[in-house]
Tab-separated table of C-alpha atoms in Angstrom:
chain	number	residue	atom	x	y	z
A	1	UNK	CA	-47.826	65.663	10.627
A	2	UNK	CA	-46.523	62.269	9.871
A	3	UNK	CA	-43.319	61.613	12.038
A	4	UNK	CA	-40.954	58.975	10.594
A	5	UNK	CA	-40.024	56.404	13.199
A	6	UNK	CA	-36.294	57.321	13.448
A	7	UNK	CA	-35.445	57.960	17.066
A	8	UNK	CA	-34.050	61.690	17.807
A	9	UNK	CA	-30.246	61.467	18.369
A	10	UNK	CA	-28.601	61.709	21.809
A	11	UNK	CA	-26.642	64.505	21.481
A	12	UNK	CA	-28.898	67.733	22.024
A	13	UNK	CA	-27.808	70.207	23.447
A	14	UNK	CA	-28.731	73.320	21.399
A	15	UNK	CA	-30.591	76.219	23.018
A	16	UNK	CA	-34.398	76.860	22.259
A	17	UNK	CA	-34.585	79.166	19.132
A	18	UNK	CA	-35.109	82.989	20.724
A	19	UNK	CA	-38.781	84.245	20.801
A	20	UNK	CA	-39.066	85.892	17.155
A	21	UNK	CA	-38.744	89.307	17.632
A	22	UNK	CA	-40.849	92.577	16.435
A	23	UNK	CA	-38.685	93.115	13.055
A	24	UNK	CA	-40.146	95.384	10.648
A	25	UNK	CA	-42.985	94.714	9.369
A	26	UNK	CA	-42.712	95.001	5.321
A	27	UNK	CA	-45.016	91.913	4.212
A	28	UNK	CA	-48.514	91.543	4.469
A	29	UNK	CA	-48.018	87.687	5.439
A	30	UNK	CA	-51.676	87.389	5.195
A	31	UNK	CA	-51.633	88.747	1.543
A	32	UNK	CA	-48.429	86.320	0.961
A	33	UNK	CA	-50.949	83.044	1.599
A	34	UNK	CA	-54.084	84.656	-0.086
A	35	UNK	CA	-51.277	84.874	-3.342
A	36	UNK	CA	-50.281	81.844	-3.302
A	37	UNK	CA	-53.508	79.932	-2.245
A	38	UNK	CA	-55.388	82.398	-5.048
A	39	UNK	CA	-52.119	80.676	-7.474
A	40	UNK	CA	-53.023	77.093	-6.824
A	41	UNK	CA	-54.978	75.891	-8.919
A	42	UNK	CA	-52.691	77.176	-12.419
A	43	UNK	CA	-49.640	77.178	-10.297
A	44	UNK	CA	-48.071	73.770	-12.082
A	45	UNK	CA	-48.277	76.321	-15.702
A	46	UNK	CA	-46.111	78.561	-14.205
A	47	UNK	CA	-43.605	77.054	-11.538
A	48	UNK	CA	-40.830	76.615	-13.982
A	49	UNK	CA	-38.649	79.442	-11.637
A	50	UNK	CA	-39.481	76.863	-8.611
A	51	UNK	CA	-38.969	73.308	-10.592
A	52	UNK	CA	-35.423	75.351	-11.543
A	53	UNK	CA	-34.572	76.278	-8.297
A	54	UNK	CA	-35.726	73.014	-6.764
A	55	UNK	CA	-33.917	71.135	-9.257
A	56	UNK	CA	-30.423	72.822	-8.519
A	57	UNK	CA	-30.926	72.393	-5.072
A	58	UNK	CA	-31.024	68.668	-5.316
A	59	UNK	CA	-28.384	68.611	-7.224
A	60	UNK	CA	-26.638	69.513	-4.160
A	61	UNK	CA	-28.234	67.164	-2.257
A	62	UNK	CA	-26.606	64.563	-4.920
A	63	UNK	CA	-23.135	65.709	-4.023
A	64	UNK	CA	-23.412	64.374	-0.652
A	65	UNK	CA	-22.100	60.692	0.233
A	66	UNK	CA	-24.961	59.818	2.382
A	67	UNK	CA	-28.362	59.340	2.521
A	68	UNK	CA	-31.237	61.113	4.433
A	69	UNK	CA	-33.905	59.307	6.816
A	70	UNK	CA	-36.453	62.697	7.417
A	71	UNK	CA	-36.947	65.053	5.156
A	72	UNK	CA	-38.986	68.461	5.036
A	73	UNK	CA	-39.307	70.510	1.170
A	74	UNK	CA	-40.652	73.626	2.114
A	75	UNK	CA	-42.740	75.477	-0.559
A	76	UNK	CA	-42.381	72.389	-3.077
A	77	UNK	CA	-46.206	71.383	-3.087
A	78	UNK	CA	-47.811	68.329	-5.599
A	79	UNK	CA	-47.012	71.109	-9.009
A	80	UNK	CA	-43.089	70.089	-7.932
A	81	UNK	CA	-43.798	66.322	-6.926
A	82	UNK	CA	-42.834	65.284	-10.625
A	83	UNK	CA	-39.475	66.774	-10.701
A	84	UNK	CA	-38.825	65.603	-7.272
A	85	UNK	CA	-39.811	61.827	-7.998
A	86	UNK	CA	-37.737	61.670	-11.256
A	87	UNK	CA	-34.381	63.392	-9.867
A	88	UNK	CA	-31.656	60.885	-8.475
A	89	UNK	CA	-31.358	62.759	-5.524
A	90	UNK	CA	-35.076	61.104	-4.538
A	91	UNK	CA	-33.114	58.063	-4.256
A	92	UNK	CA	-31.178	59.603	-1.259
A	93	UNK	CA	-34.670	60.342	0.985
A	94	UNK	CA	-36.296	57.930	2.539
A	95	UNK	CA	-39.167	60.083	4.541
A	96	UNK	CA	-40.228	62.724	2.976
A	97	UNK	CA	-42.839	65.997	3.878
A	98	UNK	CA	-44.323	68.978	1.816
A	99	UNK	CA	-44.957	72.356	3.705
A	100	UNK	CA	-46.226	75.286	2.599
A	101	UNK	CA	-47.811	78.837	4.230
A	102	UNK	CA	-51.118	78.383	2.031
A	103	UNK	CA	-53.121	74.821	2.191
A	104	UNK	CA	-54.132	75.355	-1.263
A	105	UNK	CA	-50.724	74.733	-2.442
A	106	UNK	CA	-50.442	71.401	-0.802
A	107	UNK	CA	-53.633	69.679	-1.801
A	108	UNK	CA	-52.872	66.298	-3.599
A	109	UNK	CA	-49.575	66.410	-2.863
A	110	UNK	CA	-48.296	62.633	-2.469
A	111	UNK	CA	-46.476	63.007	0.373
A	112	UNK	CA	-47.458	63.990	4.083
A	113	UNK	CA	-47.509	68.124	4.512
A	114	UNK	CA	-47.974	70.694	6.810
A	115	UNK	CA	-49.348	73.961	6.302
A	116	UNK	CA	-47.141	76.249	8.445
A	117	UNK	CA	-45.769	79.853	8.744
A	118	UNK	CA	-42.080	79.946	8.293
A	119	UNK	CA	-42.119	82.814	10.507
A	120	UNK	CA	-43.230	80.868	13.482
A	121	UNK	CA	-42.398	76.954	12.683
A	122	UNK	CA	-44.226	74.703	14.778
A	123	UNK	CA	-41.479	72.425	15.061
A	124	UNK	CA	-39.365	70.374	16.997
A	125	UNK	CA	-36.279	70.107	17.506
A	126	UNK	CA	-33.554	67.851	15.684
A	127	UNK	CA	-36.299	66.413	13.939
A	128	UNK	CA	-35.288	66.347	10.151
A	129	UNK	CA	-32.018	65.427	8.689
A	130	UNK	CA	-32.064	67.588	5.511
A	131	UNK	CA	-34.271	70.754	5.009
A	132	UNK	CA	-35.045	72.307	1.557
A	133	UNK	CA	-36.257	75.691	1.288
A	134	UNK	CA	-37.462	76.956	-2.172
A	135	UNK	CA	-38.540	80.205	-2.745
A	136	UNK	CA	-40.319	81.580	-0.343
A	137	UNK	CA	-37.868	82.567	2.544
A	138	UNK	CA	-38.327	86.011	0.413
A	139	UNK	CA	-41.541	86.453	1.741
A	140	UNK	CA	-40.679	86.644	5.274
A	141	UNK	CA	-39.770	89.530	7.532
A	142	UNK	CA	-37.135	87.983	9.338
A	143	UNK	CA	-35.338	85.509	7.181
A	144	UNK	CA	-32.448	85.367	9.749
A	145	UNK	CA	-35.073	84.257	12.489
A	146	UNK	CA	-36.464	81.741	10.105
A	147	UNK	CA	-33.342	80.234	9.413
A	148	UNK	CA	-32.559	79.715	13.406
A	149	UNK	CA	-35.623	77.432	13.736
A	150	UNK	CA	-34.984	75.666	10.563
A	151	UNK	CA	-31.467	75.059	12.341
A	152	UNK	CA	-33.110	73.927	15.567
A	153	UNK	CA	-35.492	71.455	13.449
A	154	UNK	CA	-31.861	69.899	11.869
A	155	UNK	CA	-30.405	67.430	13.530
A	156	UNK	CA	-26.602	67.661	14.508
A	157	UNK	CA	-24.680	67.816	11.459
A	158	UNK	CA	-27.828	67.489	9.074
A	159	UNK	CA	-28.080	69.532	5.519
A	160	UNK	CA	-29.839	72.714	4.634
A	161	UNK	CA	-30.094	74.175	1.107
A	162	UNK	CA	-32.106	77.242	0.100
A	163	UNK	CA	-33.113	79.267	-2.556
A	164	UNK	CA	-34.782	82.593	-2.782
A	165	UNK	CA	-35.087	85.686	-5.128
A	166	UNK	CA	-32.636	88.316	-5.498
A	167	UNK	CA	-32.680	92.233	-5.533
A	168	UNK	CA	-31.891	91.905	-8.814
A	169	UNK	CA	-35.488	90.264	-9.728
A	170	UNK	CA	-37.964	91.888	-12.195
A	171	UNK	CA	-35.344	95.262	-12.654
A	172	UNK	CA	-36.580	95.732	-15.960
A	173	UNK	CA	-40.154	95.833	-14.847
A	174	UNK	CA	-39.802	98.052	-12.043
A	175	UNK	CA	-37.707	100.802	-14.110
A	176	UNK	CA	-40.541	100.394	-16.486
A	177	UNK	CA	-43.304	101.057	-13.909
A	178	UNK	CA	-41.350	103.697	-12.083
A	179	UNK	CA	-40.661	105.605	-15.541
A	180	UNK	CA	-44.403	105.457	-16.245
A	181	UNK	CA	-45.107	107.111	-12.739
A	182	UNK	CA	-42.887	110.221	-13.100
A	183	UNK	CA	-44.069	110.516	-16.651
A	184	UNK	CA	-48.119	111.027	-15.435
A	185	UNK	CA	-47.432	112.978	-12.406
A	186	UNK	CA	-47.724	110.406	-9.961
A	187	UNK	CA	-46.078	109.476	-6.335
A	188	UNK	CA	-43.182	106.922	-7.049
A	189	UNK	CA	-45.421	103.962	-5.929
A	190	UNK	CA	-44.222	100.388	-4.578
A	191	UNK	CA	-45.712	98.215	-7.287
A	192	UNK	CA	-43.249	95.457	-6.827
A	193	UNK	CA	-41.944	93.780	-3.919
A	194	UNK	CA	-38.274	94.393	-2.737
A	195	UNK	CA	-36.476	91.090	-2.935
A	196	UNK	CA	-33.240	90.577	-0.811
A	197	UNK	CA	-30.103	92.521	-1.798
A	198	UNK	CA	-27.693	90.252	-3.553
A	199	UNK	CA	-26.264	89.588	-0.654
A	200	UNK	CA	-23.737	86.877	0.933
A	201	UNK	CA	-26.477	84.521	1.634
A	202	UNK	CA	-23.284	82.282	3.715
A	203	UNK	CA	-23.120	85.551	6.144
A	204	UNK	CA	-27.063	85.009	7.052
A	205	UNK	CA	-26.675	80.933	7.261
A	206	UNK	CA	-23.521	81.981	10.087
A	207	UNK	CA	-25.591	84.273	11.571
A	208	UNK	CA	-28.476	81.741	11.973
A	209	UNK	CA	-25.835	79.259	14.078
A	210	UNK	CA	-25.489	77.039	10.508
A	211	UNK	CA	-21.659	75.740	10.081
A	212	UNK	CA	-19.964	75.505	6.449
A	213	UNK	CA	-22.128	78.012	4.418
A	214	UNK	CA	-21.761	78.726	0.956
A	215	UNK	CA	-23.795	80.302	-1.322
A	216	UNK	CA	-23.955	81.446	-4.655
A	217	UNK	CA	-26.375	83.584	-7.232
A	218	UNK	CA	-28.231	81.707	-10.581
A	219	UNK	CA	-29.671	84.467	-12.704
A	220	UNK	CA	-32.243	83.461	-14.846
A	221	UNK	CA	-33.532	85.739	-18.189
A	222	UNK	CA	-36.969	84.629	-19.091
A	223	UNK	CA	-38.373	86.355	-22.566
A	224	UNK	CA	-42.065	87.094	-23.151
A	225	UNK	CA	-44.046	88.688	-25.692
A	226	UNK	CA	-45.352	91.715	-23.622
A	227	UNK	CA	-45.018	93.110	-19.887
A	228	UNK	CA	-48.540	91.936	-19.488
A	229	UNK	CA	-47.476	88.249	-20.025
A	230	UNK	CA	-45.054	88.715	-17.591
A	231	UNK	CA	-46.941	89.986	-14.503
A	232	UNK	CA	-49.423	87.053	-15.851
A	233	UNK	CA	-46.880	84.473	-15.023
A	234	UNK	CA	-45.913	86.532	-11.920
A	235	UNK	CA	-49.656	86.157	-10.444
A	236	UNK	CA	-49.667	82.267	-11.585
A	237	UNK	CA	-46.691	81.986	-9.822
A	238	UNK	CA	-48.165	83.846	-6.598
A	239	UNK	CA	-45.227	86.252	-6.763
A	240	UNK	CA	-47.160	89.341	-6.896
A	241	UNK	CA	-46.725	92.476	-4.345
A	242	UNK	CA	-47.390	91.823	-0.701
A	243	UNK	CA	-45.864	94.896	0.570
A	244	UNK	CA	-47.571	96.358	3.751
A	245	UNK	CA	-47.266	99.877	1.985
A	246	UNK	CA	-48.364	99.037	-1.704
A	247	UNK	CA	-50.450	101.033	-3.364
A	248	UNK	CA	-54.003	100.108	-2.907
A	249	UNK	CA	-55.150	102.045	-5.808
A	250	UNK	CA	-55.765	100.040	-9.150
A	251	UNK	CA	-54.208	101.929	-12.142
A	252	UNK	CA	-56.147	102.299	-15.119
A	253	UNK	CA	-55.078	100.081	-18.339
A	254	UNK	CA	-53.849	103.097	-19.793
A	255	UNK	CA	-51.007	103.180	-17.470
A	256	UNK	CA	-50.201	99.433	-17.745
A	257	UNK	CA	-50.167	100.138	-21.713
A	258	UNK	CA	-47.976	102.914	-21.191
A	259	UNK	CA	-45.757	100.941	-18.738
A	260	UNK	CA	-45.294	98.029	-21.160
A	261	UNK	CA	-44.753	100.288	-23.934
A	262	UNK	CA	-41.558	102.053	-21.807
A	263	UNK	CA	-40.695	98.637	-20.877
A	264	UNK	CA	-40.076	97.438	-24.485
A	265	UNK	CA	-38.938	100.690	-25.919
A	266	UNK	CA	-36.012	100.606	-22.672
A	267	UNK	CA	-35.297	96.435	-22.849
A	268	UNK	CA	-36.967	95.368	-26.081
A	269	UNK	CA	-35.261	92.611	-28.655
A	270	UNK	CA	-35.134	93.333	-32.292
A	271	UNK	CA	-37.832	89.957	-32.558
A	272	UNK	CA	-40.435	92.129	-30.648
A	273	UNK	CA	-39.754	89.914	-26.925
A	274	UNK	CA	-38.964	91.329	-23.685
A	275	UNK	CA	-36.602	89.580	-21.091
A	276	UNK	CA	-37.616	89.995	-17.421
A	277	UNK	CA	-34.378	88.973	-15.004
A	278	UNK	CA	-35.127	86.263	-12.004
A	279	UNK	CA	-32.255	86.189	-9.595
A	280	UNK	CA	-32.302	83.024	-7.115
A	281	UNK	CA	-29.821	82.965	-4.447
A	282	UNK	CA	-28.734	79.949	-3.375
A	283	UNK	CA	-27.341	78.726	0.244
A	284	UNK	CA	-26.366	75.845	1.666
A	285	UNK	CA	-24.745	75.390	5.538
A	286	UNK	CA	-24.945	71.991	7.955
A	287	UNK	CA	-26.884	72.176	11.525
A	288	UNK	CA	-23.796	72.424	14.066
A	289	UNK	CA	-21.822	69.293	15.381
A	290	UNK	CA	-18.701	68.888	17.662
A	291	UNK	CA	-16.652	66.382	15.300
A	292	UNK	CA	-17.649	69.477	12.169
A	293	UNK	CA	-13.937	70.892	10.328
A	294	UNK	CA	-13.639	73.970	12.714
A	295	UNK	CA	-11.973	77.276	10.554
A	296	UNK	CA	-8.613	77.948	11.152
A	297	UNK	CA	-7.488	80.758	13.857
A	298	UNK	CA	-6.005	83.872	11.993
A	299	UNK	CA	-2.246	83.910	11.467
A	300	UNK	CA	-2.150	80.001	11.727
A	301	UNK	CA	-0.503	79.276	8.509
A	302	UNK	CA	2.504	77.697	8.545
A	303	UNK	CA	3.035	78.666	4.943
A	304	UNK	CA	2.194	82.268	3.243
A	305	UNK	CA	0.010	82.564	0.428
A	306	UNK	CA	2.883	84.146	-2.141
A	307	UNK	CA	4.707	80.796	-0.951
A	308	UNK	CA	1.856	78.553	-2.100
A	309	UNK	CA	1.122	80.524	-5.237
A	310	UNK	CA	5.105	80.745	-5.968
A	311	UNK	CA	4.737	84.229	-6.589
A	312	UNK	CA	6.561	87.334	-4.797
A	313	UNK	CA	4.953	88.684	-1.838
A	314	UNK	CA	4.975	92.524	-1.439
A	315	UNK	CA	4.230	95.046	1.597
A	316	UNK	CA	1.065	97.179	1.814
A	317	UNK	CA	4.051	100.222	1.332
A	318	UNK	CA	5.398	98.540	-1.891
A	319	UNK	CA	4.059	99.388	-5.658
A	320	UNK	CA	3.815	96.634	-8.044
A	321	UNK	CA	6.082	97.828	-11.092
């Protein structure tokens, strides 16, 4: 790993991340990197979810008056290198390096990288002053523990922004295949991934020790001309199912036709297309620094919110008329 020459600031006094603990296993990681090494080669045909998410998360980076020495884009391999070089946040980072879980996904990138696992980050601390993460914290079992040594990799009062998809991703499809499944008799199998709960995504960046967080949700409706277009873009994008308890039986094209048939006849547009819902999550929080805007203690207003509002403030006992 190529290590910019900035020197690492004096103050330091953060504790060690804690020893990643045994949280439930429910992704084959191993199956994560075969996906997305397997999704390599094709993956620039189908990362427009990732150049979207990417691209919204340097906007972010754009809002901020100052510019960043060391940078790390995790999961943004050479297929994103285009719409990084040609946003006007580039302008901002001066160092920058590519990681990824699978290799394959950072060959002839044009920037330094580092295969690593996000669930066990091999690195340093306060070493980076701005941290991107896009979409792939959804592939880990313990996002929360990722998130603590992505903090302890920040500097003091360096930027973190994040995206990753939402429970709300691929609904349609997995009514569609669940449908199909009662309808033939079978076991109500996990064909598809469980993506995080649309959650506050702020409430994890707290609980990882990051100050400031905000988040918010982008959801995305992508049309295609069948379900089996879909889960083709789904395997070029190396988002396919890595749960520890999926199905290892194939089913036979008969149930896939039966599936996409359900899914059109249930979601279906008048012009024949499908859509198929993406839901990224996005977050954003600062590493921890004494001279940070602290929250205000409860009850420390000097002036009520009906004052400020000009409106007329009524009891819990009252009834608005």
């Amino acid at each position: 790993m190529t290590r910019s020459s900035t020197s690492r600031p004096l103050i330091s006094n953060r504790p060690a991340p804690p020893t990643p603990q045994a949280a439930p296993v429910v992704f084959d990681r191993a199956l994560v990197r075969q996906h997305r090494t397997s999704s390599a080669a094709q993956f620039g045909d189908y990362a427009y979810l990732h150049a979207r998410a990417l691209d919204d998360l340097l906007d972010r980076v754009c809002l901020i008056t100052r510019d960043f020495e060391t940078c790390l884009i995790m999961g943004a391999g050479p297929a994103l290198a285009d719409a990084l070089d040609h946003h006007d946040a580039r302008a901002k980072m001066k160092h920058i390096i590519t990681a990824d879980l699978s290799e394959a996904r950072l060959r002839g990138s044009p920037y330094p990288s580092l295969c690593l696992d996000e669930e066990r980050l091999p690195l340093g601390e306060a070493r980076f002053d701005l941290i991107i993460s896009v979409l792939h914290l959804h592939w880990t079992n313990d996002p929360v523990g990722a998130l603590i040594q992505m903090n302890y990799a920040l500097k003091p009062d360096s930027f973190f922004a994040s995206a990753l998809l939402g429970g709300k991703t691929l609904h349609e499809l997995r009514h569609a295949l669940h449908a199909t499944d009662e309808a033939q008799g079978r076991a109500q199998a996990r064909r598809i991934s469980p993506f995080a709960d649309t959650m506050d995504f702020a409430q994890l960046l707290s609980r990882a020790g990051f100050n400031m967080p905000v988040s918010d949700i982008d959801r995305v409706n992508v049309r295609f001309g069948n379900a089996f277009s879909l889960m083709r873009d789904l395997r070029g994008m190396g988002e396919t199912n890595a749960l520890i308890e999926r199905p290892r039986e194939v089913p036979s094209r008969d149930y896939f036709l039966e599936a996409s048939a359900r899914y059109h006849d249930q979601f279906g547009h008048e012009d024949g297309k499908i859509p198929a819902t993406f839901e990224i999550i996005h977050g954003a929080a600062w590493a921890p620094h004494p001279d940070q805007p602290k929250p205000k203690r409860p009850g420390s207003a000097k002036v009520s919110l009906a004052e400020a509002l000009g409106t007329q403030e009524i009891s819990a006992g009252d009834k608005a008329g």
